[in-house]
mmCIF file with all atom_site columns, C-alpha atoms in Angstrom:
data_model
loop_
_atom_site.group_PDB
_atom_site.id
_atom_site.type_symbol
_atom_site.label_atom_id
_atom_site.label_alt_id
_atom_site.label_comp_id
_atom_site.label_asym_id
_atom_site.label_entity_id
_atom_site.label_seq_id
_atom_site.pdbx_PDB_ins_code
_atom_site.Cartn_x
_atom_site.Cartn_y
_atom_site.Cartn_z
_atom_site.occupancy
_atom_site.B_iso_or_equiv
_atom_site.pdbx_formal_charge
_atom_site.auth_seq_id
_atom_site.auth_comp_id
_atom_site.auth_asym_id
_atom_site.auth_atom_id
_atom_site.pdbx_PDB_model_num
ATOM 1   C CA . MET A 1 1   ? 66.468  109.926 107.497 1.00 70.00 ? 1   MET A CA 1
ATOM 2   C CA . SER A 1 2   ? 67.142  109.827 103.739 1.00 86.00 ? 2   SER A CA 1
ATOM 3   C CA . GLU A 1 3   ? 68.652  106.830 101.974 1.00 83.00 ? 3   GLU A CA 1
ATOM 4   C CA . THR A 1 4   ? 71.900  108.726 101.530 1.00 78.00 ? 4   THR A CA 1
ATOM 5   C CA . GLN A 1 5   ? 72.053  109.761 105.189 1.00 82.00 ? 5   GLN A CA 1
ATOM 6   C CA . GLU A 1 6   ? 71.414  106.175 106.276 1.00 82.00 ? 6   GLU A CA 1
ATOM 7   C CA . ALA A 1 7   ? 74.148  104.882 103.949 1.00 76.00 ? 7   ALA A CA 1
ATOM 8   C CA . VAL A 1 8   ? 76.596  107.499 105.275 1.00 75.00 ? 8   VAL A CA 1
ATOM 9   C CA . ARG A 1 9   ? 75.727  106.479 108.839 1.00 81.00 ? 9   ARG A CA 1
ATOM 10  C CA . LEU A 1 10  ? 76.516  102.872 107.923 1.00 75.00 ? 10  LEU A CA 1
ATOM 11  C CA . ARG A 1 11  ? 79.749  103.955 106.159 1.00 80.00 ? 11  ARG A CA 1
ATOM 12  C CA . GLU A 1 12  ? 80.828  105.712 109.329 1.00 83.00 ? 12  GLU A CA 1
ATOM 13  C CA . GLN A 1 13  ? 80.371  102.366 111.106 1.00 84.00 ? 13  GLN A CA 1
ATOM 14  C CA . GLY A 1 14  ? 82.581  100.681 108.499 1.00 79.00 ? 14  GLY A CA 1
ATOM 15  C CA . THR A 1 15  ? 79.990  98.226  107.218 1.00 80.00 ? 15  THR A CA 1
ATOM 16  C CA . ASP A 1 16  ? 79.994  96.539  103.840 1.00 84.00 ? 16  ASP A CA 1
ATOM 17  C CA . GLU A 1 17  ? 76.245  97.088  103.768 1.00 85.00 ? 17  GLU A CA 1
ATOM 18  C CA . ALA A 1 18  ? 76.986  100.808 103.365 1.00 85.00 ? 18  ALA A CA 1
ATOM 19  C CA . ARG A 1 19  ? 79.185  100.115 100.349 1.00 87.00 ? 19  ARG A CA 1
ATOM 20  C CA . LEU A 1 20  ? 76.456  98.036  98.710  1.00 90.00 ? 20  LEU A CA 1
ATOM 21  C CA . ARG A 1 21  ? 73.758  100.633 99.396  1.00 90.00 ? 21  ARG A CA 1
ATOM 22  C CA . LEU A 1 22  ? 75.970  103.419 98.080  1.00 90.00 ? 22  LEU A CA 1
ATOM 23  C CA . ILE A 1 23  ? 76.703  101.484 94.880  1.00 93.00 ? 23  ILE A CA 1
ATOM 24  C CA . GLU A 1 24  ? 72.967  101.221 94.307  1.00 93.00 ? 24  GLU A CA 1
ATOM 25  C CA . LEU A 1 25  ? 72.474  104.922 95.041  1.00 91.00 ? 25  LEU A CA 1
ATOM 26  C CA . ALA A 1 26  ? 75.352  105.857 92.715  1.00 95.00 ? 26  ALA A CA 1
ATOM 27  C CA . GLU A 1 27  ? 73.805  103.798 89.929  1.00 95.00 ? 27  GLU A CA 1
ATOM 28  C CA . ARG A 1 28  ? 70.443  105.517 90.444  1.00 95.00 ? 28  ARG A CA 1
ATOM 29  C CA . HIS A 1 29  ? 72.007  108.996 90.766  1.00 94.00 ? 29  HIS A CA 1
ATOM 30  C CA . PRO A 1 30  ? 75.121  109.051 88.516  1.00 94.00 ? 30  PRO A CA 1
ATOM 31  C CA . GLY A 1 31  ? 75.252  112.862 88.510  1.00 94.00 ? 31  GLY A CA 1
ATOM 32  C CA . ASN A 1 32  ? 75.261  113.227 92.287  1.00 94.00 ? 32  ASN A CA 1
ATOM 33  C CA . ALA A 1 33  ? 78.771  114.190 93.413  1.00 96.00 ? 33  ALA A CA 1
ATOM 34  C CA . VAL A 1 34  ? 78.049  113.651 97.113  1.00 94.00 ? 34  VAL A CA 1
ATOM 35  C CA . ILE A 1 35  ? 76.855  110.084 96.545  1.00 94.00 ? 35  ILE A CA 1
ATOM 36  C CA . ALA A 1 36  ? 79.865  109.402 94.309  1.00 96.00 ? 36  ALA A CA 1
ATOM 37  C CA . TYR A 1 37  ? 82.197  110.698 97.044  1.00 96.00 ? 37  TYR A CA 1
ATOM 38  C CA . GLN A 1 38  ? 80.495  108.670 99.767  1.00 92.00 ? 38  GLN A CA 1
ATOM 39  C CA . THR A 1 39  ? 80.633  105.565 97.556  1.00 94.00 ? 39  THR A CA 1
ATOM 40  C CA . ALA A 1 40  ? 84.346  106.100 96.944  1.00 96.00 ? 40  ALA A CA 1
ATOM 41  C CA . TRP A 1 41  ? 84.956  106.607 100.646 1.00 94.00 ? 41  TRP A CA 1
ATOM 42  C CA . ALA A 1 42  ? 83.047  103.432 101.532 1.00 92.00 ? 42  ALA A CA 1
ATOM 43  C CA . HIS A 1 43  ? 85.159  101.411 99.101  1.00 94.00 ? 43  HIS A CA 1
ATOM 44  C CA . ASP A 1 44  ? 88.403  103.060 100.182 1.00 93.00 ? 44  ASP A CA 1
ATOM 45  C CA . SER A 1 45  ? 87.838  102.533 103.896 1.00 90.00 ? 45  SER A CA 1
ATOM 46  C CA . LEU A 1 46  ? 87.176  98.831  103.318 1.00 91.00 ? 46  LEU A CA 1
ATOM 47  C CA . GLY A 1 47  ? 90.349  98.343  101.264 1.00 93.00 ? 47  GLY A CA 1
ATOM 48  C CA . PHE A 1 48  ? 88.738  98.379  97.809  1.00 94.00 ? 48  PHE A CA 1
ATOM 49  C CA . GLU A 1 49  ? 90.942  101.170 96.454  1.00 95.00 ? 49  GLU A CA 1
ATOM 50  C CA . ALA A 1 50  ? 90.729  100.124 92.797  1.00 96.00 ? 50  ALA A CA 1
ATOM 51  C CA . GLU A 1 51  ? 86.931  100.252 92.987  1.00 97.00 ? 51  GLU A CA 1
ATOM 52  C CA . ALA A 1 52  ? 87.028  103.582 94.852  1.00 97.00 ? 52  ALA A CA 1
ATOM 53  C CA . ALA A 1 53  ? 89.003  105.493 92.215  1.00 97.00 ? 53  ALA A CA 1
ATOM 54  C CA . PRO A 1 54  ? 86.240  105.788 89.569  1.00 97.00 ? 54  PRO A CA 1
ATOM 55  C CA . TYR A 1 55  ? 83.796  107.107 92.174  1.00 97.00 ? 55  TYR A CA 1
ATOM 56  C CA . TYR A 1 56  ? 86.315  109.700 93.366  1.00 98.00 ? 56  TYR A CA 1
ATOM 57  C CA . GLU A 1 57  ? 86.902  110.679 89.738  1.00 97.00 ? 57  GLU A CA 1
ATOM 58  C CA . ARG A 1 58  ? 83.153  111.028 89.170  1.00 97.00 ? 58  ARG A CA 1
ATOM 59  C CA . ALA A 1 59  ? 82.800  113.162 92.303  1.00 97.00 ? 59  ALA A CA 1
ATOM 60  C CA . LEU A 1 60  ? 85.507  115.551 91.102  1.00 96.00 ? 60  LEU A CA 1
ATOM 61  C CA . ALA A 1 61  ? 83.999  115.781 87.621  1.00 95.00 ? 61  ALA A CA 1
ATOM 62  C CA . THR A 1 62  ? 80.531  116.620 88.937  1.00 92.00 ? 62  THR A CA 1
ATOM 63  C CA . GLU A 1 63  ? 79.243  119.795 90.591  1.00 93.00 ? 63  GLU A CA 1
ATOM 64  C CA . GLY A 1 64  ? 77.707  119.798 94.036  1.00 94.00 ? 64  GLY A CA 1
ATOM 65  C CA . LEU A 1 65  ? 80.421  119.038 96.588  1.00 96.00 ? 65  LEU A CA 1
ATOM 66  C CA . SER A 1 66  ? 80.911  121.194 99.641  1.00 96.00 ? 66  SER A CA 1
ATOM 67  C CA . THR A 1 67  ? 84.382  122.651 100.108 1.00 97.00 ? 67  THR A CA 1
ATOM 68  C CA . GLN A 1 68  ? 85.065  120.082 102.821 1.00 96.00 ? 68  GLN A CA 1
ATOM 69  C CA . ASP A 1 69  ? 83.968  117.174 100.616 1.00 96.00 ? 69  ASP A CA 1
ATOM 70  C CA . ARG A 1 70  ? 85.955  118.496 97.644  1.00 97.00 ? 70  ARG A CA 1
ATOM 71  C CA . HIS A 1 71  ? 89.021  118.565 99.873  1.00 98.00 ? 71  HIS A CA 1
ATOM 72  C CA . GLY A 1 72  ? 88.243  115.000 100.973 1.00 97.00 ? 72  GLY A CA 1
ATOM 73  C CA . VAL A 1 73  ? 88.016  113.861 97.356  1.00 98.00 ? 73  VAL A CA 1
ATOM 74  C CA . PHE A 1 74  ? 91.463  115.284 96.569  1.00 98.00 ? 74  PHE A CA 1
ATOM 75  C CA . VAL A 1 75  ? 92.995  113.556 99.599  1.00 98.00 ? 75  VAL A CA 1
ATOM 76  C CA . GLY A 1 76  ? 91.140  110.296 98.972  1.00 97.00 ? 76  GLY A CA 1
ATOM 77  C CA . LEU A 1 77  ? 91.819  110.104 95.239  1.00 98.00 ? 77  LEU A CA 1
ATOM 78  C CA . GLY A 1 78  ? 95.440  111.219 95.545  1.00 98.00 ? 78  GLY A CA 1
ATOM 79  C CA . SER A 1 79  ? 96.062  108.663 98.270  1.00 97.00 ? 79  SER A CA 1
ATOM 80  C CA . THR A 1 80  ? 94.199  105.931 96.388  1.00 97.00 ? 80  THR A CA 1
ATOM 81  C CA . TYR A 1 81  ? 96.200  106.505 93.218  1.00 98.00 ? 81  TYR A CA 1
ATOM 82  C CA . ARG A 1 82  ? 99.407  106.271 95.267  1.00 98.00 ? 82  ARG A CA 1
ATOM 83  C CA . VAL A 1 83  ? 98.367  102.996 96.903  1.00 97.00 ? 83  VAL A CA 1
ATOM 84  C CA . LEU A 1 84  ? 97.544  101.617 93.453  1.00 97.00 ? 84  LEU A CA 1
ATOM 85  C CA . GLY A 1 85  ? 101.014 102.577 92.159  1.00 98.00 ? 85  GLY A CA 1
ATOM 86  C CA . ARG A 1 86  ? 99.562  105.264 89.908  1.00 98.00 ? 86  ARG A CA 1
ATOM 87  C CA . TYR A 1 87  ? 102.123 107.765 91.162  1.00 98.00 ? 87  TYR A CA 1
ATOM 88  C CA . GLU A 1 88  ? 101.941 110.376 88.423  1.00 98.00 ? 88  GLU A CA 1
ATOM 89  C CA . GLU A 1 89  ? 98.151  110.538 88.738  1.00 98.00 ? 89  GLU A CA 1
ATOM 90  C CA . SER A 1 90  ? 98.578  110.805 92.491  1.00 98.00 ? 90  SER A CA 1
ATOM 91  C CA . LEU A 1 91  ? 100.988 113.723 92.141  1.00 98.00 ? 91  LEU A CA 1
ATOM 92  C CA . LYS A 1 92  ? 98.722  115.469 89.633  1.00 98.00 ? 92  LYS A CA 1
ATOM 93  C CA . THR A 1 93  ? 95.652  115.045 91.851  1.00 98.00 ? 93  THR A CA 1
ATOM 94  C CA . LEU A 1 94  ? 97.379  116.143 95.052  1.00 98.00 ? 94  LEU A CA 1
ATOM 95  C CA . ARG A 1 95  ? 98.914  119.181 93.340  1.00 98.00 ? 95  ARG A CA 1
ATOM 96  C CA . ARG A 1 96  ? 95.514  120.083 91.923  1.00 98.00 ? 96  ARG A CA 1
ATOM 97  C CA . GLY A 1 97  ? 94.143  119.842 95.447  1.00 98.00 ? 97  GLY A CA 1
ATOM 98  C CA . LEU A 1 98  ? 96.935  122.079 96.706  1.00 98.00 ? 98  LEU A CA 1
ATOM 99  C CA . ASP A 1 99  ? 96.004  124.635 94.042  1.00 98.00 ? 99  ASP A CA 1
ATOM 100 C CA . GLU A 1 100 ? 92.646  124.912 95.813  1.00 97.00 ? 100 GLU A CA 1
ATOM 101 C CA . PHE A 1 101 ? 93.885  124.302 99.370  1.00 98.00 ? 101 PHE A CA 1
ATOM 102 C CA . PRO A 1 102 ? 97.475  125.628 99.291  1.00 96.00 ? 102 PRO A CA 1
ATOM 103 C CA . ASP A 1 103 ? 98.377  125.293 102.957 1.00 90.00 ? 103 ASP A CA 1
ATOM 104 C CA . ASP A 1 104 ? 96.649  121.986 103.666 1.00 97.00 ? 104 ASP A CA 1
ATOM 105 C CA . ALA A 1 105 ? 98.849  119.697 105.741 1.00 97.00 ? 105 ALA A CA 1
ATOM 106 C CA . ALA A 1 106 ? 97.048  116.477 104.774 1.00 97.00 ? 106 ALA A CA 1
ATOM 107 C CA . LEU A 1 107 ? 97.428  117.106 101.035 1.00 98.00 ? 107 LEU A CA 1
ATOM 108 C CA . ARG A 1 108 ? 101.076 118.067 101.513 1.00 98.00 ? 108 ARG A CA 1
ATOM 109 C CA . THR A 1 109 ? 101.736 114.924 103.569 1.00 98.00 ? 109 THR A CA 1
ATOM 110 C CA . PHE A 1 110 ? 100.245 112.624 100.930 1.00 98.00 ? 110 PHE A CA 1
ATOM 111 C CA . LEU A 1 111 ? 102.141 114.575 98.273  1.00 98.00 ? 111 LEU A CA 1
ATOM 112 C CA . ALA A 1 112 ? 105.369 113.851 100.156 1.00 98.00 ? 112 ALA A CA 1
ATOM 113 C CA . MET A 1 113 ? 104.583 110.130 100.100 1.00 98.00 ? 113 MET A CA 1
ATOM 114 C CA . ALA A 1 114 ? 103.938 110.197 96.345  1.00 98.00 ? 114 ALA A CA 1
ATOM 115 C CA . LEU A 1 115 ? 107.119 112.207 95.784  1.00 98.00 ? 115 LEU A CA 1
ATOM 116 C CA . TYR A 1 116 ? 109.045 109.553 97.667  1.00 98.00 ? 116 TYR A CA 1
ATOM 117 C CA . ASN A 1 117 ? 107.474 106.874 95.468  1.00 98.00 ? 117 ASN A CA 1
ATOM 118 C CA . VAL A 1 118 ? 108.757 108.557 92.298  1.00 98.00 ? 118 VAL A CA 1
ATOM 119 C CA . GLY A 1 119 ? 112.267 108.930 93.698  1.00 97.00 ? 119 GLY A CA 1
ATOM 120 C CA . GLU A 1 120 ? 112.016 112.577 94.734  1.00 97.00 ? 120 GLU A CA 1
ATOM 121 C CA . ALA A 1 121 ? 113.274 111.979 98.273  1.00 96.00 ? 121 ALA A CA 1
ATOM 122 C CA . ARG A 1 122 ? 114.698 115.486 98.732  1.00 96.00 ? 122 ARG A CA 1
ATOM 123 C CA . GLU A 1 123 ? 111.413 117.180 97.809  1.00 96.00 ? 123 GLU A CA 1
ATOM 124 C CA . ALA A 1 124 ? 109.464 114.639 99.874  1.00 97.00 ? 124 ALA A CA 1
ATOM 125 C CA . ALA A 1 125 ? 111.583 115.248 102.978 1.00 97.00 ? 125 ALA A CA 1
ATOM 126 C CA . GLY A 1 126 ? 111.461 119.013 102.486 1.00 97.00 ? 126 GLY A CA 1
ATOM 127 C CA . THR A 1 127 ? 107.689 118.925 102.154 1.00 97.00 ? 127 THR A CA 1
ATOM 128 C CA . LEU A 1 128 ? 107.326 116.881 105.342 1.00 97.00 ? 128 LEU A CA 1
ATOM 129 C CA . LEU A 1 129 ? 109.690 119.193 107.224 1.00 97.00 ? 129 LEU A CA 1
ATOM 130 C CA . LYS A 1 130 ? 107.565 122.185 106.226 1.00 96.00 ? 130 LYS A CA 1
ATOM 131 C CA . VAL A 1 131 ? 104.407 120.410 107.368 1.00 97.00 ? 131 VAL A CA 1
ATOM 132 C CA . LEU A 1 132 ? 106.092 119.490 110.639 1.00 97.00 ? 132 LEU A CA 1
ATOM 133 C CA . ALA A 1 133 ? 107.282 123.051 111.252 1.00 96.00 ? 133 ALA A CA 1
ATOM 134 C CA . ALA A 1 134 ? 103.839 124.460 110.497 1.00 95.00 ? 134 ALA A CA 1
ATOM 135 C CA . THR A 1 135 ? 101.736 121.980 112.465 1.00 96.00 ? 135 THR A CA 1
ATOM 136 C CA . SER A 1 136 ? 103.782 120.586 115.344 1.00 95.00 ? 136 SER A CA 1
ATOM 137 C CA . THR A 1 137 ? 102.959 121.645 118.863 1.00 96.00 ? 137 THR A CA 1
ATOM 138 C CA . ASP A 1 138 ? 106.168 120.074 120.143 1.00 96.00 ? 138 ASP A CA 1
ATOM 139 C CA . THR A 1 139 ? 108.147 122.762 121.983 1.00 96.00 ? 139 THR A CA 1
ATOM 140 C CA . GLY A 1 140 ? 111.461 121.546 120.590 1.00 94.00 ? 140 GLY A CA 1
ATOM 141 C CA . VAL A 1 141 ? 110.226 121.684 117.010 1.00 95.00 ? 141 VAL A CA 1
ATOM 142 C CA . GLN A 1 142 ? 108.707 125.114 117.607 1.00 96.00 ? 142 GLN A CA 1
ATOM 143 C CA . ARG A 1 143 ? 111.931 126.380 119.205 1.00 97.00 ? 143 ARG A CA 1
ATOM 144 C CA . TYR A 1 144 ? 113.799 125.506 116.000 1.00 96.00 ? 144 TYR A CA 1
ATOM 145 C CA . ARG A 1 145 ? 110.961 126.189 113.582 1.00 95.00 ? 145 ARG A CA 1
ATOM 146 C CA . ARG A 1 146 ? 112.794 128.814 111.530 1.00 95.00 ? 146 ARG A CA 1
ATOM 147 C CA . ALA A 1 147 ? 115.792 126.521 111.109 1.00 94.00 ? 147 ALA A CA 1
ATOM 148 C CA . VAL A 1 148 ? 113.594 123.557 110.155 1.00 95.00 ? 148 VAL A CA 1
ATOM 149 C CA . GLU A 1 149 ? 111.760 125.695 107.577 1.00 94.00 ? 149 GLU A CA 1
ATOM 150 C CA . TYR A 1 150 ? 115.050 126.971 106.160 1.00 95.00 ? 150 TYR A CA 1
ATOM 151 C CA . TYR A 1 151 ? 116.679 123.561 105.939 1.00 94.00 ? 151 TYR A CA 1
ATOM 152 C CA . ALA A 1 152 ? 113.571 122.072 104.345 1.00 95.00 ? 152 ALA A CA 1
ATOM 153 C CA . ASP A 1 153 ? 114.703 123.874 101.178 1.00 94.00 ? 153 ASP A CA 1
ATOM 154 C CA . HIS A 1 154 ? 118.449 123.439 101.791 1.00 94.00 ? 154 HIS A CA 1
ATOM 155 C CA . LEU A 1 155 ? 118.871 119.794 102.802 1.00 92.00 ? 155 LEU A CA 1
ATOM 156 C CA . ASP A 1 156 ? 122.007 119.328 100.726 1.00 90.00 ? 156 ASP A CA 1
ATOM 157 C CA . ASP A 1 157 ? 123.752 122.553 101.685 1.00 88.00 ? 157 ASP A CA 1
ATOM 158 C CA . VAL A 1 158 ? 127.076 122.183 103.489 1.00 85.00 ? 158 VAL A CA 1
ATOM 159 C CA . GLU A 1 159 ? 129.509 124.823 104.710 1.00 80.00 ? 159 GLU A CA 1
#
């Protein structure tokens, strides 16, 4: 098992040892996007969001991520920026992610949270309603799916 694989295994267990190993790996391999992403994730999952952000940024700026990992970086960085109160950066990152993954429910959900944080409650609620309509398996939601999708864009309409 490689050093990176071992560190990822430890990250999946939620250990601080993983974070420390990944920091060392990131210092030794600053151009490795996968290590940068794993280092960000290790920090993020342990509540060190401010320390995670630069690693997420490095991962996005460097080639070599799989499509799945690139998606994870957009979600992680967008969410991290939001938690840190960096709302405009969060919106920019999540929208950039949606440019690449236009129908992704996770990105749209975190976008709704960031929209709420900047006072865009109507757009936030509409975004969540669209995600709900598209992803819910609840029979009641599915029965009224067309109405939910319509009203997601017409929340303020009255007759």
